[in-house]
PDB file of C-alpha atoms and ligand atoms in Angstrom:
ATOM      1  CA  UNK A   1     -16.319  13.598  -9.117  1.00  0.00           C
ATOM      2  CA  UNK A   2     -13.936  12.059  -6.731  1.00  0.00           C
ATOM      3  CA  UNK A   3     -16.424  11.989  -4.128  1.00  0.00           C
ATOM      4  CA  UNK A   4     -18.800   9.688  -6.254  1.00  0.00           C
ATOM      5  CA  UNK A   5     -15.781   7.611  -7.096  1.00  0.00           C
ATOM      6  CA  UNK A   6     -15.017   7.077  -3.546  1.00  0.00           C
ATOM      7  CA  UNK A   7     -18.746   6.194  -2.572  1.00  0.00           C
ATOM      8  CA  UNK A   8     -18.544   3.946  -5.693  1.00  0.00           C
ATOM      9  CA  UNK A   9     -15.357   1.972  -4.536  1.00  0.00           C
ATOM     10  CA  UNK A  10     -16.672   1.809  -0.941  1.00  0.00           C
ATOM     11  CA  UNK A  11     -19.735   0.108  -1.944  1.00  0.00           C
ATOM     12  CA  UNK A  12     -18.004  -2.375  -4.016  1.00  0.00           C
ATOM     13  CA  UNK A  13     -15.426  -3.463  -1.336  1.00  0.00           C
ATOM     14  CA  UNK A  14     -18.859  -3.880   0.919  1.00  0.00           C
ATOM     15  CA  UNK A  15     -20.306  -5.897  -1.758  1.00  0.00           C
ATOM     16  CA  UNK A  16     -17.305  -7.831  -1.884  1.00  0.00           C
ATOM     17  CA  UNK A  17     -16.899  -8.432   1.411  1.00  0.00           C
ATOM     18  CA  UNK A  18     -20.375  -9.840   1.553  1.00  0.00           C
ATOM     19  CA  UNK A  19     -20.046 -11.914  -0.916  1.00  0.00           C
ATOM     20  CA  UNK A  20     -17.066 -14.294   0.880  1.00  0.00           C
ATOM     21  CA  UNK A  21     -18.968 -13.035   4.416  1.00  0.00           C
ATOM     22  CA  UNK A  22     -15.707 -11.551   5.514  1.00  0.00           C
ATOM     23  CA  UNK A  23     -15.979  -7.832   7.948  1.00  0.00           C
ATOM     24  CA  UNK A  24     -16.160  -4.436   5.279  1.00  0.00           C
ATOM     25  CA  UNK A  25     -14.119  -2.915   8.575  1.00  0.00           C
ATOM     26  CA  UNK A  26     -11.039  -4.969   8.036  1.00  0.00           C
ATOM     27  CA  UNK A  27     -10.622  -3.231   4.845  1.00  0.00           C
ATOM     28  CA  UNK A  28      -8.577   0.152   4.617  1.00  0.00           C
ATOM     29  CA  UNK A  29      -8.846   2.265   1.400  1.00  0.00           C
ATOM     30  CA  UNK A  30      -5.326   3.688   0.243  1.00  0.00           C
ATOM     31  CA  UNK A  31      -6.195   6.317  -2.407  1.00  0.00           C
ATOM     32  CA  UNK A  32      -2.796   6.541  -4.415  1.00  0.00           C
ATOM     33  CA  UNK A  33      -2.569   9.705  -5.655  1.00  0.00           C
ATOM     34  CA  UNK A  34       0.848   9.936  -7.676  1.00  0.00           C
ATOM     35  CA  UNK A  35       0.938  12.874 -10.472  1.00  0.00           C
ATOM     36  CA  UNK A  36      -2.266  13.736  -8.025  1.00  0.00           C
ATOM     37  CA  UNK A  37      -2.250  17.447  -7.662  1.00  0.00           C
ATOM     38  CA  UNK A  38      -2.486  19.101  -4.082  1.00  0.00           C
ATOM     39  CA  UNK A  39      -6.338  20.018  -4.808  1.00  0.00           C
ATOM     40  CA  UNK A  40      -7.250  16.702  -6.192  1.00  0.00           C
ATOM     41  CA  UNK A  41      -5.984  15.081  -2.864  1.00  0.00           C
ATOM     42  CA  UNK A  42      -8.261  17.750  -0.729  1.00  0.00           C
ATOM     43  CA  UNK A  43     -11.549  16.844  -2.534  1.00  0.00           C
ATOM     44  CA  UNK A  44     -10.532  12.943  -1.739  1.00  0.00           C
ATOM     45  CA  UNK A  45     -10.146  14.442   2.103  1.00  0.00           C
ATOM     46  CA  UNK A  46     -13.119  16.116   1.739  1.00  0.00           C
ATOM     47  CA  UNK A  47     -14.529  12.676   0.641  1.00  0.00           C
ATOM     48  CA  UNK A  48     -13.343  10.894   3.912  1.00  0.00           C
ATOM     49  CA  UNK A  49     -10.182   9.520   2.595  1.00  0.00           C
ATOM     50  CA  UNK A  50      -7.536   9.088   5.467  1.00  0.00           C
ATOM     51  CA  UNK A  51      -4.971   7.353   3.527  1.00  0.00           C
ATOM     52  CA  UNK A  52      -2.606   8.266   0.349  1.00  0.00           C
ATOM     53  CA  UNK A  53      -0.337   6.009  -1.380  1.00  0.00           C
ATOM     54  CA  UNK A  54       2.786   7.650  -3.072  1.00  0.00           C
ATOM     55  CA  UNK A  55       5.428   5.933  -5.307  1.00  0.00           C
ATOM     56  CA  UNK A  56       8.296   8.617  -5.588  1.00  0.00           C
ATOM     57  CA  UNK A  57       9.509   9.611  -2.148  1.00  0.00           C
ATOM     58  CA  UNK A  58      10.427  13.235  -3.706  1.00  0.00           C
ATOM     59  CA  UNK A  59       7.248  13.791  -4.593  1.00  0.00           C
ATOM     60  CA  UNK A  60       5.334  12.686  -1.457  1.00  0.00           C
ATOM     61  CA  UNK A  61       7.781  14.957   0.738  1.00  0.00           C
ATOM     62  CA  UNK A  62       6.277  18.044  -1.093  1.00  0.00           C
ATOM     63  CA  UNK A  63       2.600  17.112  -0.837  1.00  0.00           C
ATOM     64  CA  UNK A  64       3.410  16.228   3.042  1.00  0.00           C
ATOM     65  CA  UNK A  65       4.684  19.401   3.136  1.00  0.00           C
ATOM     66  CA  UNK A  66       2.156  20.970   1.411  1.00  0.00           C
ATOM     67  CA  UNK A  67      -0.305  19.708   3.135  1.00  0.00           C
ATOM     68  CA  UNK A  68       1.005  20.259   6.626  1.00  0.00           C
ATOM     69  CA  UNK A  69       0.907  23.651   6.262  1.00  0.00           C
ATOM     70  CA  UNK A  70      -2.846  24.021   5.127  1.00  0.00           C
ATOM     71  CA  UNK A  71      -5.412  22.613   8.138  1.00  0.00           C
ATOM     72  CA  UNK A  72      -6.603  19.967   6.497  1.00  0.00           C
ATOM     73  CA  UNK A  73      -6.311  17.736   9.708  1.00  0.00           C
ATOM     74  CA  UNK A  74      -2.692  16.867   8.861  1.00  0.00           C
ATOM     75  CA  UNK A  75      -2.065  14.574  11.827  1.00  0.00           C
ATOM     76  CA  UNK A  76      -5.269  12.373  10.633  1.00  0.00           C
ATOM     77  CA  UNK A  77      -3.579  11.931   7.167  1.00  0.00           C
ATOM     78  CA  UNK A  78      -1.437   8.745   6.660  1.00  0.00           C
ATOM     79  CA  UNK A  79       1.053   8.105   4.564  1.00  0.00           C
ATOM     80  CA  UNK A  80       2.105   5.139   2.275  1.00  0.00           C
ATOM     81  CA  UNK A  81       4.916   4.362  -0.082  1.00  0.00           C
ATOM     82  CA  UNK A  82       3.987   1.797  -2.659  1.00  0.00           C
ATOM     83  CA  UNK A  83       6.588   2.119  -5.446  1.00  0.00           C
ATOM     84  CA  UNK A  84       9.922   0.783  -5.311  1.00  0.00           C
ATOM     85  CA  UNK A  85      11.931   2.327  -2.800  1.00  0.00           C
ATOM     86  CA  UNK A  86      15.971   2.586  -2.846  1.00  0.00           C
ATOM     87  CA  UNK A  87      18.162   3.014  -0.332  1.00  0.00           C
ATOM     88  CA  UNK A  88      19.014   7.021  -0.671  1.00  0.00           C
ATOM     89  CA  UNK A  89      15.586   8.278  -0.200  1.00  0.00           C
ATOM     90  CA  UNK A  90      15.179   5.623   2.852  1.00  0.00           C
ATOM     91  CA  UNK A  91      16.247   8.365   5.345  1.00  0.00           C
ATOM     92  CA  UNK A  92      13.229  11.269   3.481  1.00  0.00           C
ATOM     93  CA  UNK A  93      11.134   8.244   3.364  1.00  0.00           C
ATOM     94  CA  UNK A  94      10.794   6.876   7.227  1.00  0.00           C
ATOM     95  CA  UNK A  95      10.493  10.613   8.354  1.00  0.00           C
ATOM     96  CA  UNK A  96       7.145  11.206   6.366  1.00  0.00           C
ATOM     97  CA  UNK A  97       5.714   7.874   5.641  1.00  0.00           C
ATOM     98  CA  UNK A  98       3.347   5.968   8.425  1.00  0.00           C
ATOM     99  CA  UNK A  99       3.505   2.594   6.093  1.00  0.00           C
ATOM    100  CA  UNK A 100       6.381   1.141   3.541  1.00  0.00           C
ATOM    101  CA  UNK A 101       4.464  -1.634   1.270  1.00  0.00           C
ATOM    102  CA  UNK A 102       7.272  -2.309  -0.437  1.00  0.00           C
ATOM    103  CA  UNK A 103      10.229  -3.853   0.900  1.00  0.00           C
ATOM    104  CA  UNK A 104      11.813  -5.906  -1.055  1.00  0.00           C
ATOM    105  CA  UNK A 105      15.071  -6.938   0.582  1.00  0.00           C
ATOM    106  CA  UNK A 106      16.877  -7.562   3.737  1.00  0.00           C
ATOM    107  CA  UNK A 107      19.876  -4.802   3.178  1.00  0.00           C
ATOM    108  CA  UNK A 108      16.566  -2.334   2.399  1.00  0.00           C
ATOM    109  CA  UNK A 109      15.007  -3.575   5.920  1.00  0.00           C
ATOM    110  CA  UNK A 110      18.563  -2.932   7.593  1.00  0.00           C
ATOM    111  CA  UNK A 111      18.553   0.676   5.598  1.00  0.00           C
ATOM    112  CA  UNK A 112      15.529   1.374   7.181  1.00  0.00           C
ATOM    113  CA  UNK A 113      16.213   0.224  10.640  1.00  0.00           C
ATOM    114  CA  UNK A 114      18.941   2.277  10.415  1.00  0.00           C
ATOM    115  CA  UNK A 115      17.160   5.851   9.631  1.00  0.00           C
ATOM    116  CA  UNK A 116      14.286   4.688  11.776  1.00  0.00           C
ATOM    117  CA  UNK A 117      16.785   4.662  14.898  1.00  0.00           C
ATOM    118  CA  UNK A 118      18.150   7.958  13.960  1.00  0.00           C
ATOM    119  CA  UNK A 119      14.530   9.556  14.678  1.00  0.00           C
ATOM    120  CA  UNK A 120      13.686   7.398  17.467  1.00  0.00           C
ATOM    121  CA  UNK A 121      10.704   5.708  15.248  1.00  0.00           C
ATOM    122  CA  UNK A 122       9.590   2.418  14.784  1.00  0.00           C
ATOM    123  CA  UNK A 123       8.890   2.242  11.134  1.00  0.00           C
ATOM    124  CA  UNK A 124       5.826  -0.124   9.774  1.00  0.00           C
ATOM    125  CA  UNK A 125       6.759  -2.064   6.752  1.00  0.00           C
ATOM    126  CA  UNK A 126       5.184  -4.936   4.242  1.00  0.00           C
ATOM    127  CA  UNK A 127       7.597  -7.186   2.614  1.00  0.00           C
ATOM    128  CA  UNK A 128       6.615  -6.761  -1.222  1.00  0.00           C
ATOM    129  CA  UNK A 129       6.209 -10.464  -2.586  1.00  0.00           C
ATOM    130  CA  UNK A 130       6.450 -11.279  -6.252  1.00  0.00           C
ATOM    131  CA  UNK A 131       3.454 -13.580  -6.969  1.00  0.00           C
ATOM    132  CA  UNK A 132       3.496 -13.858 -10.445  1.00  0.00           C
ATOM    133  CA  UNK A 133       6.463 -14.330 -12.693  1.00  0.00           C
ATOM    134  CA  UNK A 134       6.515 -10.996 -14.753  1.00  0.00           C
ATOM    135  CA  UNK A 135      10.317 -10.036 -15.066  1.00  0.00           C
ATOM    136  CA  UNK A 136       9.105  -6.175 -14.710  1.00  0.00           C
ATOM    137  CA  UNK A 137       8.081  -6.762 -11.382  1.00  0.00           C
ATOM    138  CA  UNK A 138       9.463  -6.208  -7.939  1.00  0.00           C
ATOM    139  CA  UNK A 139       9.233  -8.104  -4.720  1.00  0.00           C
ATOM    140  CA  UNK A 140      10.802 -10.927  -2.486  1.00  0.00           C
ATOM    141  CA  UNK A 141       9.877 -14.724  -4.130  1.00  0.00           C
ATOM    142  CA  UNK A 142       7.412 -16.414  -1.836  1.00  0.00           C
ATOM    143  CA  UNK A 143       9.775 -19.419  -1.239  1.00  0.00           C
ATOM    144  CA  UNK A 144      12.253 -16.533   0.443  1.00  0.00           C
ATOM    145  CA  UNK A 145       9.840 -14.404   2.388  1.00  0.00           C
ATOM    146  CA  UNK A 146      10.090 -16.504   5.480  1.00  0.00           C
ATOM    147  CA  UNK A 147      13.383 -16.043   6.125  1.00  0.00           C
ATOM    148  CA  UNK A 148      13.511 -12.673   5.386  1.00  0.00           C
ATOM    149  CA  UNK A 149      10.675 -11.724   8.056  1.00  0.00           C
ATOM    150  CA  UNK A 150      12.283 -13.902  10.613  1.00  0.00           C
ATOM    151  CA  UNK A 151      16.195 -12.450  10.028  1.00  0.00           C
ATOM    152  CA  UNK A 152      14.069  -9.145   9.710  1.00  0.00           C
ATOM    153  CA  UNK A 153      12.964  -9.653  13.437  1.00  0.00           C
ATOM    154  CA  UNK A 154      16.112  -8.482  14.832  1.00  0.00           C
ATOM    155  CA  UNK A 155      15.561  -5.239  13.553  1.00  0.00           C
ATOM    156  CA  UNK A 156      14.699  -3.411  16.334  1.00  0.00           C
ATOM    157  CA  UNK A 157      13.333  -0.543  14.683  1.00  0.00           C
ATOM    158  CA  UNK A 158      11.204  -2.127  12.018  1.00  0.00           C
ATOM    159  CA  UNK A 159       7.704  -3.366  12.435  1.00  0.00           C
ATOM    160  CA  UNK A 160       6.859  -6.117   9.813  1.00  0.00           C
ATOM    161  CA  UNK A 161       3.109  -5.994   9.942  1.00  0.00           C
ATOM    162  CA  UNK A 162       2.426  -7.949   6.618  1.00  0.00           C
ATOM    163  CA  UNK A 163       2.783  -8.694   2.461  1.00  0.00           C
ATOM    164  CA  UNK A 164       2.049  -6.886  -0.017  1.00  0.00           C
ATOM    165  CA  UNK A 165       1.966  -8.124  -4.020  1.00  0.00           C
ATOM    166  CA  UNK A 166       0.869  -6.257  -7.256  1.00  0.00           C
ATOM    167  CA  UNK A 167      -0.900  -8.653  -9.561  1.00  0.00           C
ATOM    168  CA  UNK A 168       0.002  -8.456 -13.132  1.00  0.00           C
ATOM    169  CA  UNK A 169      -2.377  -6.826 -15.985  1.00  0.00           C
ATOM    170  CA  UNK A 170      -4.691  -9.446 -17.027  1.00  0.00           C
ATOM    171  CA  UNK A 171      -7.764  -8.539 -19.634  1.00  0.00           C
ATOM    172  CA  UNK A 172     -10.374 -10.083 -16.982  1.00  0.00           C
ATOM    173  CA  UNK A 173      -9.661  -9.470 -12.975  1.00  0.00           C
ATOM    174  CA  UNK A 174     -10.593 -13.010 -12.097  1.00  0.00           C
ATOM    175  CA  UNK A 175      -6.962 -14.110 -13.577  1.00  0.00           C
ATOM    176  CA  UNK A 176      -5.873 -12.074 -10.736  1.00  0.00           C
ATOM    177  CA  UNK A 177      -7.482 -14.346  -8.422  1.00  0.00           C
ATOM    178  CA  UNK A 178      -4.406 -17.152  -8.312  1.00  0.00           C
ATOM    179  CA  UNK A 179      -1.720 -14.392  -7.501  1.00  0.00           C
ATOM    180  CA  UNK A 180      -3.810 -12.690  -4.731  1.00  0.00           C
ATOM    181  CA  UNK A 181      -4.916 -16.151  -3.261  1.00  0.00           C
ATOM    182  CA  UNK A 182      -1.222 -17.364  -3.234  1.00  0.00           C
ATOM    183  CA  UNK A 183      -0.518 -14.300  -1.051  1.00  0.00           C
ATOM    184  CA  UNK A 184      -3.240 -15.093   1.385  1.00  0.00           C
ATOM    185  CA  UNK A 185      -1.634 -18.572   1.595  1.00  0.00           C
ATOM    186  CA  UNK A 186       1.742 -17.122   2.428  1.00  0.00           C
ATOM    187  CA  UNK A 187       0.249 -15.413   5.166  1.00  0.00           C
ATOM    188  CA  UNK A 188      -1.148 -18.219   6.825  1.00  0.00           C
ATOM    189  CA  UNK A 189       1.816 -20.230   6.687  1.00  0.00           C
ATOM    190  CA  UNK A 190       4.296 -17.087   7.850  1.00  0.00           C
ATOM    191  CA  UNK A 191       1.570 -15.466  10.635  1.00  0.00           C
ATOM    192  CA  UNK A 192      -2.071 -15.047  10.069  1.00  0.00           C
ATOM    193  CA  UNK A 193      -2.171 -12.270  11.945  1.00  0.00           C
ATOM    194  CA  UNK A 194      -0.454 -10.311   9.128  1.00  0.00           C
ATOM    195  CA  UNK A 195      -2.371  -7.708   6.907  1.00  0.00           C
ATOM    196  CA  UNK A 196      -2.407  -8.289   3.012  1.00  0.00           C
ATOM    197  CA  UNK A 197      -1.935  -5.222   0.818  1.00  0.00           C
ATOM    198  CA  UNK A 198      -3.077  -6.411  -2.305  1.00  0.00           C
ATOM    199  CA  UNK A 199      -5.814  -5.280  -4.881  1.00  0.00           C
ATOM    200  CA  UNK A 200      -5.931  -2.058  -7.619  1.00  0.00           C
ATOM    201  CA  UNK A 201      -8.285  -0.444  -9.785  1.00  0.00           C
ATOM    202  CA  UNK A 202      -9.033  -3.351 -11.943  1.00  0.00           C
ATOM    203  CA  UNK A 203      -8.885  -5.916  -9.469  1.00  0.00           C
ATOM    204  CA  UNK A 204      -9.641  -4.578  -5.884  1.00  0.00           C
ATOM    205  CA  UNK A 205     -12.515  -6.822  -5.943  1.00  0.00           C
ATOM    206  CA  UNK A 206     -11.470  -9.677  -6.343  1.00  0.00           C
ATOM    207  CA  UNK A 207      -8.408  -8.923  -4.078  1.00  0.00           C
ATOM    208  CA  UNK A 208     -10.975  -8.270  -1.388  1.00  0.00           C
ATOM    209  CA  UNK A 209     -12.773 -11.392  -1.553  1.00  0.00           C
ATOM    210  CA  UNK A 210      -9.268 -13.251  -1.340  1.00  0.00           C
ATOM    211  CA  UNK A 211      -8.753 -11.564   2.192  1.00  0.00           C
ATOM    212  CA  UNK A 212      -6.899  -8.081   1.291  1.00  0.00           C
ATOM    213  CA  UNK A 213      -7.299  -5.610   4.018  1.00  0.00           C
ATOM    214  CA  UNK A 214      -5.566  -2.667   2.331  1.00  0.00           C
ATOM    215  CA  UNK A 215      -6.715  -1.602  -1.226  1.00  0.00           C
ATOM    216  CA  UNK A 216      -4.420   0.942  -2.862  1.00  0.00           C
ATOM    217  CA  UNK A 217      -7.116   2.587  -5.513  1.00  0.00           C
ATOM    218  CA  UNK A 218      -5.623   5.471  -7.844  1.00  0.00           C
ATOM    219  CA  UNK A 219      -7.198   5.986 -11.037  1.00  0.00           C
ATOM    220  CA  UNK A 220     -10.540   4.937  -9.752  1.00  0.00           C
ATOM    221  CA  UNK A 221     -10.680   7.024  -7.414  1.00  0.00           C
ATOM    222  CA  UNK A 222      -9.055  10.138  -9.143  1.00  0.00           C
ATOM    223  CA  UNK A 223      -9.511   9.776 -13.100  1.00  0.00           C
ATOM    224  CA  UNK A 224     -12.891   8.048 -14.497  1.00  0.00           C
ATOM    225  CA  UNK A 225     -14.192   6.319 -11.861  1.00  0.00           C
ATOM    226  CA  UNK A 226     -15.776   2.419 -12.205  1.00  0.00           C
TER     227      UNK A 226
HETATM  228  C1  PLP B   1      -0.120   3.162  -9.079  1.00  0.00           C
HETATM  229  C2  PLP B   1      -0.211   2.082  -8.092  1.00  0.00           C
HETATM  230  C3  PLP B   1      -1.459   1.686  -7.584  1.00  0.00           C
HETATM  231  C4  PLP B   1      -2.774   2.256  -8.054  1.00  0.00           C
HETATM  232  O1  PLP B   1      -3.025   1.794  -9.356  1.00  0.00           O
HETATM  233  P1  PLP B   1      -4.400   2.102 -10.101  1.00  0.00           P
HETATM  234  O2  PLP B   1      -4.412   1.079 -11.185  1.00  0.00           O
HETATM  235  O3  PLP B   1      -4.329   3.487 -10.572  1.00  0.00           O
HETATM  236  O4  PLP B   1      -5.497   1.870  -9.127  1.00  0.00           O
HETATM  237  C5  PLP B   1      -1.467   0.700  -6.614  1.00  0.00           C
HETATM  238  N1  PLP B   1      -0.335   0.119  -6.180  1.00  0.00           N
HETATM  239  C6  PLP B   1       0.873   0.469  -6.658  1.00  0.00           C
HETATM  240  C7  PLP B   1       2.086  -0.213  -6.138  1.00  0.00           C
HETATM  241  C8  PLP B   1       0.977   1.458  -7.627  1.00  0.00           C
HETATM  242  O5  PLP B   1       2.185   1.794  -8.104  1.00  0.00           O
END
């Protein structure tokens, strides 16, 4: 049941939290619900979940859609693109989503500034860092991201509001622990007023008691559970 999967993930991030005495409230559940179907992303609404993370910007236009036209408190829904965004779905992408996590470039940042101006928005981003050295992966190097949030700041239509990294799959979570920590260190060099989006199924834990204050939880949350 989703809803138990959701109660279960909740009380872990309070446990978590306790743990490293840092404030449960400071921590915003993202359910991703990619290849999610329509009805699997009403029981998590049903189950209190305000958030949804999306990777493919065609397929989060049709659940917005979707899910617009039903009543299920539309306007309290929010938005978030996680996956890898390119520059010809920017303009789709700043009309439906509330947050980008990951921006990964200054040309995408201009792109977005851009489209955002077009509708009059201001559009809230997170500059995707690449923590760990797996070729596969996305993101900004840390040694870079400084000068690409300050040379983003003339951007008048972009909001940079913090970092975001995915850790690589490790067997045991705590190997996790170095990438999310060297995110958390970023931020208090660049402004530690910024909001860390870091932490998954496997590892939202430990993410959490390294400072994360936006969990993006898919198959936790909508396949087995913990
Ligand atoms: C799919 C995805 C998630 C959720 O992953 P799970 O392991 O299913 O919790 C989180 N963040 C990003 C960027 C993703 O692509």
């Amino acid at each position: 049941m989703i809803k138990d999967n959701v109660l279960e993930a909740r009380r872990r991030i309070q446990a978590a939290c306790l743990r490293v005495k840092l404030d449960p409230a400071a921590v915003k559940l993202v359910a991703v619900s990619k290849n999610r179907s329509i009805e699997q992303i009403k029981e998590a609404i049903f189950a209190g979940i305000t958030d949804f993370g999306e990777n493919r910007v065609k397929e989060a236009v049709v659940k917005h859609r979707e899910l617009s036209a039903t009543s299920h408190q539309p306007l309290a829904i929010k938005w978030h693109m996680v996956g890898h965004l390119q520059a010809n779905k920017v303009k789709e992408a700043v009309r439906i989503f509330d947050l980008i996590h990951s921006v990964d470039s200054l040309r995408l940042i201009e792109e977005i500034d851009k489209q955002a101006a077009r509708i009059n928005k201001i559009q809230d981003i997170l500059v995707e860092v690449k923590t760990s050295p797996e070729a596969t992966k996305s993101g900004i190097e840390p040694l870079q991201a400084a000068g690409v949030i300050k040379a983003a700041a003339k951007f008048k239509n972009v909001n940079v509001q913090g970092l975001m990294t995915i850790a690589p799959a490790v067997d045991n979570p705590e190997e996790a622990r170095k990438y999310f920590r060297e995110l958390s260190q970023l931020r208090g060099k660049i402004d530690p007023s910024f909001i860390l989006s870091m932490g998954m199924s496997d590892d939202f834990e430990i993410a959490v008691e390294e400072g994360s204050n936006v969990i993006r939880i898919g198959r936790a949350i909508f396949q087995g559970g913990l």
